[in-house]
Short mmCIF file of C-alpha atoms in Angstrom, two decimals:
data_model
loop_
_atom_site.label_atom_id
_atom_site.label_comp_id
_atom_site.label_asym_id
_atom_site.label_seq_id
_atom_site.Cartn_x
_atom_site.Cartn_y
_atom_site.Cartn_z
CA UNK A 120 4.62 13.56 2.13
CA UNK A 121 1.46 12.43 3.93
CA UNK A 122 2.62 8.80 4.03
CA UNK A 123 6.12 9.81 5.18
CA UNK A 124 4.62 11.66 8.15
CA UNK A 125 2.39 8.69 9.01
CA UNK A 126 5.42 6.38 8.90
CA UNK A 127 7.43 8.65 11.21
CA UNK A 128 4.50 8.90 13.62
CA UNK A 129 4.23 5.11 13.54
CA UNK A 130 7.87 4.70 14.52
CA UNK A 131 7.52 7.31 17.26
CA UNK A 132 4.42 5.73 18.80
CA UNK A 133 5.89 2.28 18.41
CA UNK A 134 8.84 3.31 20.55
CA UNK A 135 6.53 4.85 23.15
CA UNK A 136 4.17 1.89 23.29
CA UNK A 137 6.69 -0.95 23.51
CA UNK A 138 7.40 -0.60 27.27
CA UNK A 139 3.69 -0.10 27.91
CA UNK A 140 2.67 -3.22 26.01
CA UNK A 141 5.41 -5.39 27.53
CA UNK A 142 4.28 -4.38 31.01
CA UNK A 143 0.84 -5.81 30.39
CA UNK A 144 -0.40 -9.22 31.43
CA UNK A 145 0.13 -10.54 27.91
CA UNK A 146 3.67 -10.94 26.66
CA UNK A 147 4.03 -9.96 23.02
CA UNK A 148 5.15 -12.49 20.45
CA UNK A 149 7.40 -11.28 17.63
CA UNK A 150 4.78 -12.25 15.05
CA UNK A 151 2.46 -9.55 16.37
CA UNK A 152 4.72 -6.88 14.91
CA UNK A 153 3.97 -8.07 11.37
CA UNK A 154 0.95 -6.97 9.40
CA UNK A 155 -2.23 -8.96 9.01
CA UNK A 156 -3.66 -10.89 6.10
CA UNK A 157 -6.08 -13.27 7.83
CA UNK A 158 -9.77 -12.70 8.61
CA UNK A 159 -10.43 -10.09 9.78
CA UNK A 160 -7.60 -8.59 7.74
CA UNK A 161 -7.48 -5.34 9.71
CA UNK A 162 -6.48 -5.24 13.39
CA UNK A 163 -9.02 -6.96 15.61
CA UNK A 164 -9.80 -3.67 17.33
CA UNK A 165 -10.80 -2.00 14.06
CA UNK A 166 -14.42 -1.99 12.90
CA UNK A 167 -14.79 -1.09 9.22
CA UNK A 168 -18.00 -2.55 7.74
CA UNK A 169 -19.54 -1.89 4.32
CA UNK A 170 -16.18 -2.15 2.58
CA UNK A 171 -15.87 -0.98 -1.03
CA UNK A 172 -12.50 -2.12 -2.43
CA UNK A 173 -10.75 -0.40 -5.34
CA UNK A 174 -7.31 -0.64 -6.90
CA UNK A 175 -5.84 2.84 -7.44
CA UNK A 176 -2.39 4.15 -8.24
CA UNK A 177 -0.43 5.14 -5.16
CA UNK A 178 -0.15 8.95 -5.36
CA UNK A 179 3.16 8.84 -3.48
CA UNK A 180 4.68 6.09 -5.67
CA UNK A 181 3.68 6.64 -9.31
CA UNK A 182 3.45 3.36 -11.20
CA UNK A 183 2.70 1.41 -8.01
CA UNK A 184 -0.82 0.33 -7.12
CA UNK A 185 -2.64 -0.28 -3.87
CA UNK A 186 -6.03 -1.69 -2.95
CA UNK A 187 -7.99 0.85 -0.91
CA UNK A 188 -10.97 -0.14 1.25
CA UNK A 189 -13.61 2.51 1.94
CA UNK A 190 -16.24 1.77 4.56
CA UNK A 191 -18.24 3.16 7.41
CA UNK A 192 -16.75 3.18 10.90
CA UNK A 193 -18.41 1.37 13.81
CA UNK A 194 -17.01 3.52 16.59
CA UNK A 195 -20.21 4.89 18.14
CA UNK A 196 -20.82 1.45 19.73
CA UNK A 197 -24.51 2.17 20.51
CA UNK A 198 -25.68 2.41 16.89
CA UNK A 199 -24.46 1.65 13.40
CA UNK A 200 -21.41 3.44 11.98
CA UNK A 201 -19.75 6.64 13.20
CA UNK A 202 -19.13 10.31 12.58
CA UNK A 203 -15.98 9.85 10.50
CA UNK A 204 -14.65 7.70 7.70
CA UNK A 205 -11.12 6.35 7.41
CA UNK A 206 -9.30 4.30 4.81
CA UNK A 207 -6.94 1.32 4.93
CA UNK A 208 -4.83 0.15 2.00
CA UNK A 209 -2.27 -2.47 0.98
CA UNK A 210 0.11 -2.91 -1.97
CA UNK A 211 -1.44 -5.12 -4.64
CA UNK A 212 1.68 -7.31 -4.51
CA UNK A 213 1.67 -7.68 -0.70
CA UNK A 214 -1.80 -8.17 0.75
CA UNK A 215 -0.28 -9.02 4.14
CA UNK A 216 0.76 -5.40 4.64
CA UNK A 217 -2.34 -3.35 5.48
CA UNK A 218 -1.77 0.26 6.39
CA UNK A 219 -3.95 2.83 8.11
CA UNK A 220 -4.06 5.80 5.72
CA UNK A 221 -5.93 8.06 8.09
CA UNK A 222 -9.11 10.07 8.40
CA UNK A 223 -10.55 10.93 5.00
CA UNK A 224 -13.85 12.63 5.81
CA UNK A 225 -16.08 14.14 8.48
CA UNK A 226 -18.38 17.15 8.37
CA UNK A 227 -19.89 19.33 11.08
CA UNK A 228 -20.31 22.74 9.42
CA UNK A 229 -21.76 24.29 6.29
CA UNK A 230 -19.49 26.54 4.17
CA UNK A 231 -20.91 29.60 5.94
CA UNK A 232 -19.77 28.22 9.31
CA UNK A 233 -23.26 27.22 10.46
CA UNK A 234 -23.30 24.10 12.63
CA UNK A 235 -25.05 21.16 11.01
CA UNK A 236 -26.16 19.85 14.41
CA UNK A 237 -27.18 21.87 17.45
CA UNK A 238 -24.56 20.20 19.64
CA UNK A 239 -21.80 20.79 17.07
CA UNK A 240 -21.34 17.07 16.41
CA UNK A 241 -20.37 15.75 13.01
CA UNK A 242 -23.01 14.02 10.92
CA UNK A 243 -23.29 10.23 11.14
CA UNK A 244 -21.99 8.56 7.98
CA UNK A 245 -23.21 5.19 6.70
CA UNK A 246 -21.87 2.99 3.87
CA UNK A 247 -19.88 5.04 1.31
CA UNK A 248 -18.67 4.56 -2.24
CA UNK A 249 -15.87 6.11 -4.30
CA UNK A 250 -15.53 6.83 -8.03
CA UNK A 251 -12.57 8.25 -9.93
CA UNK A 252 -12.80 10.55 -12.94
CA UNK A 253 -9.86 11.21 -15.25
CA UNK A 254 -9.71 14.61 -16.90
CA UNK A 255 -8.46 15.40 -20.39
CA UNK A 256 -5.13 16.41 -18.86
CA UNK A 257 -4.82 12.97 -17.20
CA UNK A 258 -5.42 14.29 -13.70
CA UNK A 259 -7.66 12.18 -11.50
CA UNK A 260 -10.44 13.41 -9.24
CA UNK A 261 -11.76 11.03 -6.61
CA UNK A 262 -15.39 11.40 -5.58
CA UNK A 263 -16.56 10.14 -2.18
CA UNK A 264 -20.24 9.42 -1.54
CA UNK A 265 -20.25 9.31 2.29
CA UNK A 266 -23.93 8.31 2.76
CA UNK A 267 -24.50 11.22 5.12
CA UNK A 268 -27.45 10.67 7.48
CA UNK A 269 -27.92 14.33 8.37
CA UNK A 270 -31.18 16.04 7.45
CA UNK A 271 -31.13 17.23 3.83
CA UNK A 272 -27.59 15.93 3.33
CA UNK A 273 -28.03 12.28 2.29
CA UNK A 274 -27.12 13.28 -1.27
CA UNK A 275 -23.72 14.57 -0.15
CA UNK A 276 -20.65 14.15 -2.36
CA UNK A 277 -17.05 15.18 -1.66
CA UNK A 278 -13.93 15.18 -3.81
CA UNK A 279 -10.14 14.95 -3.54
CA UNK A 280 -7.14 14.70 -5.81
CA UNK A 281 -5.90 11.69 -3.80
CA UNK A 282 -7.54 8.31 -3.11
CA UNK A 283 -6.71 8.72 0.58
CA UNK A 284 -8.25 12.18 0.83
CA UNK A 285 -8.96 14.39 2.59
CA UNK A 286 -12.28 14.90 0.80
CA UNK A 287 -14.17 18.20 0.66
CA UNK A 288 -17.91 18.54 0.08
CA UNK A 289 -18.62 19.83 -3.43
CA UNK A 290 -22.44 19.90 -3.73
CA UNK A 291 -23.68 22.34 -1.13
CA UNK A 292 -27.04 23.89 -2.02
CA UNK A 293 -27.02 27.61 -2.80
CA UNK A 294 -30.63 28.00 -1.65
CA UNK A 295 -30.33 25.95 1.56
CA UNK A 296 -26.79 26.40 2.90
CA UNK A 297 -26.88 23.46 5.34
CA UNK A 298 -28.17 21.01 2.73
CA UNK A 299 -26.76 19.37 -0.39
CA UNK A 300 -28.35 18.69 -3.76
CA UNK A 301 -28.52 15.53 -5.85
CA UNK A 302 -30.59 12.40 -6.39
CA UNK A 303 -28.55 9.72 -4.66
CA UNK A 304 -30.09 8.25 -1.52
CA UNK A 305 -29.35 5.44 0.91
CA UNK A 306 -26.22 3.29 0.27
CA UNK A 307 -25.08 5.07 -2.91
CA UNK A 308 -22.97 3.38 -5.56
CA UNK A 309 -21.53 5.07 -8.65
CA UNK A 310 -20.09 3.75 -11.91
CA UNK A 311 -18.18 5.80 -14.48
CA UNK A 312 -18.49 3.79 -17.68
CA UNK A 313 -15.87 3.40 -20.38
CA UNK A 314 -17.62 6.03 -22.51
CA UNK A 315 -17.59 8.55 -19.66
CA UNK A 316 -21.28 8.25 -18.83
CA UNK A 317 -22.03 8.09 -15.12
CA UNK A 318 -24.61 5.95 -13.31
CA UNK A 319 -25.82 5.99 -9.73
CA UNK A 320 -27.54 3.28 -7.66
CA UNK A 321 -29.16 3.50 -4.22
CA UNK A 322 -32.06 2.31 -2.09
CA UNK A 323 -33.43 0.57 0.99
CA UNK A 324 -35.79 -2.34 0.24
CA UNK A 325 -36.42 -0.67 -3.12
CA UNK A 326 -33.57 -0.40 -5.64
CA UNK A 327 -33.13 2.76 -7.70
CA UNK A 328 -30.77 3.88 -10.41
CA UNK A 329 -30.25 6.89 -12.65
CA UNK A 330 -27.85 8.24 -15.22
CA UNK A 331 -26.01 11.09 -13.53
CA UNK A 332 -24.90 14.43 -14.86
CA UNK A 333 -21.11 14.08 -15.32
CA UNK A 334 -20.69 17.72 -14.37
CA UNK A 335 -22.25 17.36 -10.91
CA UNK A 336 -21.64 13.59 -10.44
CA UNK A 337 -24.69 13.49 -8.16
CA UNK A 338 -27.81 14.75 -9.95
CA UNK A 339 -29.96 13.19 -12.66
CA UNK A 340 -28.67 13.85 -16.16
CA UNK A 341 -30.98 16.33 -17.91
CA UNK A 342 -33.38 14.61 -20.27
CA UNK A 343 -33.30 11.29 -18.38
CA UNK A 344 -35.38 9.81 -15.57
CA UNK A 345 -34.49 7.61 -12.58
CA UNK A 346 -35.59 3.99 -12.53
CA UNK A 347 -37.40 2.62 -9.49
CA UNK A 348 -37.55 -1.11 -8.68
CA UNK A 349 -34.52 -1.79 -10.83
CA UNK A 350 -34.55 -5.29 -9.32
CA UNK A 351 -37.42 -6.60 -7.20
CA UNK A 352 -37.31 -5.67 -3.52
CA UNK A 353 -37.44 -7.98 -0.53
CA UNK A 354 -41.16 -7.29 0.02
CA UNK A 355 -42.17 -8.06 -3.55
CA UNK A 356 -42.42 -11.09 -5.81
CA UNK A 357 -39.21 -12.26 -7.46
CA UNK A 358 -35.91 -13.95 -6.71
CA UNK A 359 -33.80 -10.78 -6.37
CA UNK A 360 -35.19 -9.80 -2.91
CA UNK A 361 -33.14 -6.57 -2.72
CA UNK A 362 -32.64 -5.22 0.81
CA UNK A 363 -29.86 -2.58 0.68
CA UNK A 364 -26.10 -2.22 0.07
CA UNK A 365 -25.96 -1.28 -3.61
CA UNK A 366 -22.57 -1.81 -5.26
CA UNK A 367 -21.74 -1.77 -8.96
CA UNK A 368 -18.87 -3.14 -11.04
CA UNK A 369 -18.21 -3.53 -14.76
CA UNK A 370 -16.49 -6.77 -15.76
CA UNK A 371 -15.62 -7.23 -19.42
CA UNK A 372 -18.81 -6.15 -21.21
CA UNK A 373 -21.14 -6.96 -18.32
CA UNK A 374 -22.55 -4.86 -15.49
CA UNK A 375 -22.58 -6.61 -12.12
CA UNK A 376 -24.85 -5.33 -9.36
CA UNK A 377 -23.90 -6.55 -5.85
CA UNK A 378 -26.31 -6.09 -2.96
CA UNK A 379 -27.62 -7.36 0.36
CA UNK A 380 -30.35 -9.92 -0.30
CA UNK A 381 -33.05 -11.12 2.09
CA UNK A 382 -33.24 -14.90 1.84
CA UNK A 383 -36.53 -16.79 1.84
CA UNK A 384 -37.44 -18.58 5.08
CA UNK A 385 -36.11 -22.10 4.70
CA UNK A 386 -33.74 -21.16 1.87
CA UNK A 387 -30.38 -22.95 2.14
CA UNK A 388 -31.87 -25.12 4.90
CA UNK A 389 -32.09 -22.35 7.51
CA UNK A 390 -35.52 -21.64 8.94
CA UNK A 391 -35.32 -17.86 9.19
CA UNK A 392 -34.84 -15.45 6.33
CA UNK A 393 -31.79 -13.20 6.61
CA UNK A 394 -30.24 -10.20 4.88
CA UNK A 395 -26.79 -11.37 6.00
CA UNK A 396 -25.97 -12.52 2.46
CA UNK A 397 -24.37 -10.71 -0.47
CA UNK A 398 -25.88 -11.60 -3.84
CA UNK A 399 -25.41 -10.37 -7.40
CA UNK A 400 -27.27 -9.71 -10.62
CA UNK A 401 -25.86 -8.97 -14.08
CA UNK A 402 -26.88 -7.21 -17.27
CA UNK A 403 -25.67 -6.15 -20.70
CA UNK A 404 -26.69 -2.58 -19.86
CA UNK A 405 -25.90 -0.38 -16.85
CA UNK A 406 -29.57 0.09 -15.92
CA UNK A 407 -30.81 -3.39 -16.74
CA UNK A 408 -32.77 -5.53 -17.36
CA UNK A 409 -31.03 -7.76 -14.82
CA UNK A 410 -30.57 -11.50 -14.40
CA UNK A 411 -30.21 -12.93 -10.91
CA UNK A 412 -26.81 -14.57 -10.42
CA UNK A 413 -26.74 -16.07 -6.92
CA UNK A 414 -25.09 -15.75 -3.52
CA UNK A 415 -21.48 -14.55 -3.23
CA UNK A 416 -21.05 -14.89 0.55
CA UNK A 417 -23.29 -15.91 3.44
CA UNK A 418 -21.95 -14.38 6.65
CA UNK A 419 -23.96 -16.85 8.73
CA UNK A 420 -21.23 -19.36 7.78
CA UNK A 421 -23.55 -22.22 6.87
CA UNK A 422 -22.35 -25.61 8.10
CA UNK A 423 -23.94 -28.90 9.18
CA UNK A 424 -24.22 -30.23 12.71
CA UNK A 425 -23.51 -33.77 13.89
CA UNK A 426 -26.92 -34.93 12.63
CA UNK A 427 -26.40 -33.35 9.22
CA UNK A 428 -28.73 -30.37 9.74
CA UNK A 429 -27.76 -27.01 8.28
CA UNK A 430 -26.72 -24.54 10.98
CA UNK A 431 -25.27 -21.05 11.23
CA UNK A 432 -21.77 -21.53 12.62
CA UNK A 433 -21.24 -17.77 13.04
CA UNK A 434 -23.67 -15.05 14.13
CA UNK A 435 -27.01 -16.19 12.66
CA UNK A 436 -28.25 -12.75 11.63
CA UNK A 437 -27.18 -9.23 10.89
CA UNK A 438 -26.59 -7.07 7.87
CA UNK A 439 -23.93 -7.11 5.20
CA UNK A 440 -22.48 -4.80 2.59
CA UNK A 441 -19.48 -5.20 0.35
CA UNK A 442 -18.27 -5.78 -3.17
CA UNK A 443 -15.81 -7.63 -5.36
CA UNK A 444 -12.39 -6.64 -6.61
CA UNK A 445 -9.74 -8.20 -8.85
CA UNK A 446 -6.26 -7.88 -7.36
CA UNK A 447 -3.60 -9.20 -9.68
CA UNK A 448 -5.12 -12.31 -11.24
CA UNK A 449 -7.36 -13.17 -8.28
CA UNK A 450 -10.88 -12.00 -7.54
CA UNK A 451 -12.00 -11.41 -3.94
CA UNK A 452 -15.26 -10.60 -2.20
CA UNK A 453 -14.98 -8.01 0.57
CA UNK A 454 -17.70 -8.11 3.21
CA UNK A 455 -18.10 -7.80 6.99
CA UNK A 456 -18.98 -9.94 9.98
CA UNK A 457 -20.64 -8.99 13.26
CA UNK A 458 -19.25 -9.93 16.66
CA UNK A 459 -20.25 -9.24 20.24
CA UNK A 460 -23.69 -8.93 21.77
CA UNK A 461 -25.28 -6.54 19.26
CA UNK A 462 -25.16 -5.34 15.65
CA UNK A 463 -22.68 -2.51 16.18
CA UNK A 464 -19.26 -4.19 16.04
CA UNK A 465 -18.65 -5.16 12.43
CA UNK A 466 -15.26 -6.21 11.05
CA UNK A 467 -13.81 -6.26 7.54
CA UNK A 468 -13.59 -9.72 5.97
CA UNK A 469 -12.43 -11.09 2.62
CA UNK A 470 -12.52 -14.34 0.67
CA UNK A 471 -11.27 -15.49 -2.76
CA UNK A 472 -13.86 -16.12 -5.46
CA UNK A 473 -13.93 -17.23 -9.09
CA UNK A 474 -15.49 -14.91 -11.65
CA UNK A 475 -16.27 -16.00 -15.20
CA UNK A 476 -17.90 -13.90 -17.92
CA UNK A 477 -19.47 -15.05 -21.18
CA UNK A 478 -18.93 -12.05 -23.41
CA UNK A 479 -21.55 -10.98 -25.91
CA UNK A 480 -25.24 -10.19 -25.74
CA UNK A 481 -27.02 -12.42 -23.24
CA UNK A 482 -23.79 -13.86 -21.86
CA UNK A 483 -23.73 -15.07 -18.26
CA UNK A 484 -21.70 -13.88 -15.30
CA UNK A 485 -20.79 -16.72 -12.95
CA UNK A 486 -19.41 -15.90 -9.50
CA UNK A 487 -18.60 -18.73 -7.10
CA UNK A 488 -19.98 -18.65 -3.57
CA UNK A 489 -17.14 -17.91 -1.14
CA UNK A 490 -16.46 -19.83 2.04
CA UNK A 491 -16.52 -18.04 5.39
CA UNK A 492 -13.09 -18.77 6.91
CA UNK A 493 -10.32 -17.42 9.12
CA UNK A 494 -7.88 -17.33 6.20
CA UNK A 495 -8.52 -14.01 4.51
CA UNK A 496 -5.73 -13.48 1.99
CA UNK A 497 -3.74 -16.45 3.39
CA UNK A 498 -5.05 -18.93 0.85
CA UNK A 499 -2.68 -21.67 2.02
CA UNK A 500 -4.12 -21.45 5.53
CA UNK A 501 -3.01 -19.94 8.84
CA UNK A 502 0.47 -20.77 10.06
CA UNK A 503 0.07 -22.95 13.19
CA UNK A 504 3.61 -22.07 14.35
CA UNK A 505 2.58 -18.40 14.66
CA UNK A 506 0.54 -17.40 17.69
CA UNK A 507 -3.02 -16.91 16.45
CA UNK A 508 -5.49 -14.64 18.26
CA UNK A 509 -8.65 -16.44 19.37
CA UNK A 510 -10.73 -13.69 17.77
CA UNK A 511 -9.95 -15.08 14.31
CA UNK A 512 -12.49 -17.85 14.95
CA UNK A 513 -14.87 -18.45 12.06
CA UNK A 514 -17.00 -21.01 13.96
CA UNK A 515 -18.57 -20.07 17.31
CA UNK A 516 -21.55 -22.13 18.42
CA UNK A 517 -23.12 -23.06 21.74
CA UNK A 518 -25.21 -25.96 23.00
CA UNK A 519 -28.36 -24.15 21.77
CA UNK A 520 -29.09 -21.80 18.89
CA UNK A 521 -28.27 -18.13 19.31
CA UNK A 522 -31.41 -16.03 19.71
CA UNK A 523 -31.83 -12.62 18.14
CA UNK A 524 -33.69 -9.96 20.14
CA UNK A 525 -32.92 -7.05 17.82
CA UNK A 526 -30.48 -5.37 18.11
CA UNK A 527 -29.14 -7.80 20.72
CA UNK A 528 -28.09 -11.46 20.51
CA UNK A 529 -28.45 -14.01 23.30
CA UNK A 530 -25.79 -16.74 23.27
CA UNK A 531 -25.87 -20.11 24.99
CA UNK A 532 -22.17 -20.50 24.25
CA UNK A 533 -19.09 -19.03 22.61
CA UNK A 534 -18.91 -15.61 21.01
CA UNK A 535 -16.17 -13.12 20.12
CA UNK A 536 -15.94 -10.12 22.43
CA UNK A 537 -15.14 -6.81 20.70
CA UNK A 538 -12.36 -4.73 22.21
CA UNK A 539 -11.75 -1.17 21.07
CA UNK A 540 -8.53 0.76 20.38
CA UNK A 541 -6.73 3.18 22.62
CA UNK A 542 -5.77 6.61 21.37
CA UNK A 543 -2.44 5.47 19.91
CA UNK A 544 -3.56 2.29 18.16
CA UNK A 545 -3.99 3.91 14.75
CA UNK A 546 -0.40 5.10 14.70
CA UNK A 547 1.12 1.76 15.70
CA UNK A 548 -1.67 -0.60 14.71
CA UNK A 549 -0.03 -3.96 15.32
CA UNK A 550 2.03 -3.30 18.42
CA UNK A 551 -0.66 -4.26 20.91
CA UNK A 552 -2.69 -6.73 18.90
CA UNK A 553 -3.24 -9.18 21.78
CA UNK A 554 -5.43 -9.69 23.84
CA UNK A 555 -7.92 -8.03 21.55
CA UNK A 556 -11.14 -9.88 20.73
CA UNK A 557 -11.06 -12.87 23.10
CA UNK A 558 -13.58 -15.69 22.68
CA UNK A 559 -15.80 -15.76 25.78
CA UNK A 560 -18.78 -17.63 27.28
CA UNK A 561 -17.27 -21.00 26.41
CA UNK A 562 -19.90 -23.19 28.05
CA UNK A 563 -20.21 -26.98 27.87
CA UNK A 564 -21.26 -27.88 24.35
CA UNK A 565 -19.60 -24.85 22.78
CA UNK A 566 -17.39 -25.16 19.69
CA UNK A 567 -14.77 -22.65 18.51
CA UNK A 568 -13.27 -23.32 15.09
CA UNK A 569 -10.63 -22.04 12.68
CA UNK A 570 -10.58 -22.76 8.95
CA UNK A 571 -7.94 -23.53 8.02
CA UNK A 572 -4.52 -24.34 9.52
CA UNK A 573 -1.63 -25.15 7.18
CA UNK A 574 -0.32 -28.32 8.78
CA UNK A 575 2.54 -28.54 6.26
CA UNK A 576 4.28 -26.11 8.61
CA UNK A 577 4.48 -29.04 11.07
CA UNK A 578 5.03 -31.82 8.54
CA UNK A 579 8.35 -32.88 10.09
CA UNK A 580 6.86 -32.99 13.56
CA UNK A 581 4.60 -36.03 14.22
CA UNK A 582 4.04 -34.87 17.80
CA UNK A 583 3.88 -31.29 18.96
CA UNK A 584 2.74 -29.13 21.83
CA UNK A 585 -0.25 -26.83 21.61
CA UNK A 586 -0.16 -23.77 23.84
CA UNK A 587 -3.48 -22.12 24.66
CA UNK A 588 -3.57 -18.87 26.60
CA UNK A 589 -6.83 -18.65 28.49
CA UNK A 590 -8.40 -17.38 31.71
CA UNK A 591 -10.08 -20.23 33.68
CA UNK A 592 -13.42 -19.23 35.20
CA UNK A 593 -13.85 -21.64 38.11
CA UNK A 594 -15.49 -24.52 36.23
CA UNK A 595 -14.00 -28.00 35.91
CA UNK A 596 -14.02 -29.55 32.46
CA UNK A 597 -12.06 -30.36 29.35
CA UNK A 598 -11.25 -28.68 26.07
CA UNK A 599 -11.05 -31.30 23.36
CA UNK A 600 -8.90 -30.38 20.33
CA UNK A 601 -10.23 -31.74 17.03
CA UNK A 602 -9.28 -31.40 13.40
CA UNK A 603 -11.45 -31.67 10.27
CA UNK A 604 -14.70 -31.79 12.26
CA UNK A 605 -15.84 -31.19 15.85
CA UNK A 606 -17.32 -34.70 15.87
CA UNK A 607 -15.68 -38.07 15.37
CA UNK A 608 -18.91 -39.33 13.83
CA UNK A 609 -18.40 -36.87 10.96
CA UNK A 610 -14.73 -37.53 10.36
CA UNK A 611 -13.18 -35.46 13.12
CA UNK A 612 -9.92 -36.58 14.73
CA UNK A 613 -9.08 -35.78 18.35
CA UNK A 614 -5.43 -34.74 18.56
CA UNK A 615 -5.25 -33.70 22.25
CA UNK A 616 -7.03 -31.99 25.13
CA UNK A 617 -6.69 -29.50 27.97
CA UNK A 618 -7.93 -30.12 31.51
CA UNK A 619 -9.50 -27.32 33.55
CA UNK A 620 -10.28 -27.46 37.27
CA UNK A 621 -12.44 -25.24 39.42
CA UNK A 622 -9.42 -24.54 41.64
CA UNK A 623 -7.32 -22.94 38.87
CA UNK A 624 -6.47 -19.25 39.41
CA UNK A 625 -8.83 -17.08 37.39
CA UNK A 626 -6.06 -15.20 35.66
CA UNK A 627 -4.48 -15.58 32.24
CA UNK A 628 -2.87 -19.04 32.19
CA UNK A 629 -0.74 -20.75 29.58
CA UNK A 630 -2.16 -24.23 29.08
CA UNK A 631 -0.09 -26.83 27.25
CA UNK A 632 -1.17 -30.10 25.63
CA UNK A 633 0.71 -32.71 23.65
CA UNK A 634 -1.01 -33.21 20.30
CA UNK A 635 -0.70 -36.02 17.79
CA UNK A 636 -0.45 -34.57 14.29
CA UNK A 637 1.29 -37.49 12.59
CA UNK A 638 0.33 -37.73 8.94
CA UNK A 639 -1.59 -34.45 8.91
CA UNK A 640 -0.59 -32.48 5.84
CA UNK A 641 -2.14 -29.62 3.92
CA UNK A 642 -5.03 -27.54 5.23
CA UNK A 643 -7.17 -28.74 8.12
CA UNK A 644 -9.89 -27.10 10.17
CA UNK A 645 -9.09 -26.85 13.90
CA UNK A 646 -11.75 -26.97 16.62
CA UNK A 647 -11.83 -26.46 20.39
CA UNK A 648 -14.76 -28.39 21.88
CA UNK A 649 -15.78 -27.58 25.47
CA UNK A 650 -16.97 -30.33 27.80
CA UNK A 651 -18.13 -30.13 31.43
CA UNK A 652 -20.67 -31.61 33.83
CA UNK A 653 -21.50 -28.01 34.78
CA UNK A 654 -23.93 -26.65 32.22
CA UNK A 655 -24.47 -23.03 31.33
CA UNK A 656 -21.29 -21.63 32.87
CA UNK A 657 -18.20 -20.59 30.96
CA UNK A 658 -15.11 -22.76 31.42
CA UNK A 659 -12.67 -20.05 30.34
CA UNK A 660 -11.94 -17.09 28.13
CA UNK A 661 -9.69 -17.85 25.12
CA UNK A 662 -7.00 -15.41 24.01
CA UNK A 663 -4.62 -17.11 21.58
CA UNK A 664 -2.92 -20.40 20.67
CA UNK A 665 0.31 -21.66 19.14
CA UNK A 666 1.73 -25.01 17.99
CA UNK A 667 5.32 -25.77 19.06
CA UNK A 668 7.58 -28.57 17.84
CA UNK A 669 8.54 -30.97 20.62
#
């Protein structure tokens, strides 16, 4: 019933919004009415970091399964996260069709009606986790650990009989009515093992775990004790270098602990250490001892420059949180990226990975390191004949390195500008997808890249036109279009260019270039390289692009 109502609301708002959207400066393309599967895989106006993915049965379609992503919600804009949590989901057999399933949790009052905050505001909620418990009668109870940041409530747990909520708090303290009881702290993660035993994991810079009481699902099991320093923290000796973002999975007979790791200065060829990487450890037992496995994803998007030096081709710092999930026969890592001028606009990202397990005592778990791309679930690459929003860029660099002045970032060149939803966006999420998240500050020496485009879509078209919708900003220059690399010296091929003049109107303009794509088949990276004699000033804002057959 809940999903039927959401669908009807979606149709209603879609009808209302269509005239509004078509009256805007940007004309809608028919492809914008289809759902997303690229990176980010949610609408570009949505900010769901800390994603924990799970495959659960669809309560409205028994026998059908969906992947649900639970995360925090970066809608406060001036600090991390928000005062509510929502969920998005997609059918396991159609990962291009992501659906907003609505608000699942927020809390502002104790059961006695007492306000939790003097101003009546809801508590701020950080990175959550979800666990599902099946009763003897086969009924499922879903437990949400919302990572509440309110005083005395960071142990909060809520439950529902549906994976999409709503969830109700179930561990209020009898002695202190505005507080909750339990042992779980920062960034909680919970595993219900095959034998029904329950384990919890949490921590900031120090990792903790405990066996939980299956009756409360949040307190230490009587007769057991929590473990501190389960893996070595980022301020201690050891390769683990745990920072935060605990996540736990069981794969075959192995326990896999996924977390945010602080890299060593100089590790991977980058001078500064960063906790923008997801790493993993594995064990034969749920509470260790653990063996370090390696990096699953580095959201700095490590690449090499023209001289062969390792660089960060995306934001060079930030935080990360996520996990892994097997959907069908394919494993994926779910994580987030940061865009904009600070740390508070984080978007849900995904990448395919390979996972191999050596069963038996002492067996290894091998997880491949994922590549940071624009593809998401589109493993064959983005379709160049479909208009692609500029905000899908996975490479944004300037003539100089980006500087971090926490929590701000100072760019010498291109970056993705966050744009936030209007009140109706959640009901008709793809109707007004453009011009959200333009690429801005495109100064001389900037590079904006997309990995990868599926050029087989243009295989019968040796020459084509490339349309770029942009807003010139009064600077003369050229946008060089390259494939495979931004530099000819490293194998890049120039296929065309756009000319910009200082006299161009500073309004959205459709630029067109003839491009030579003869012989280009399969997947290729696409780059826009900005050139100008005027340094330090942006040539244009980028909104979207599209290849057209001549």
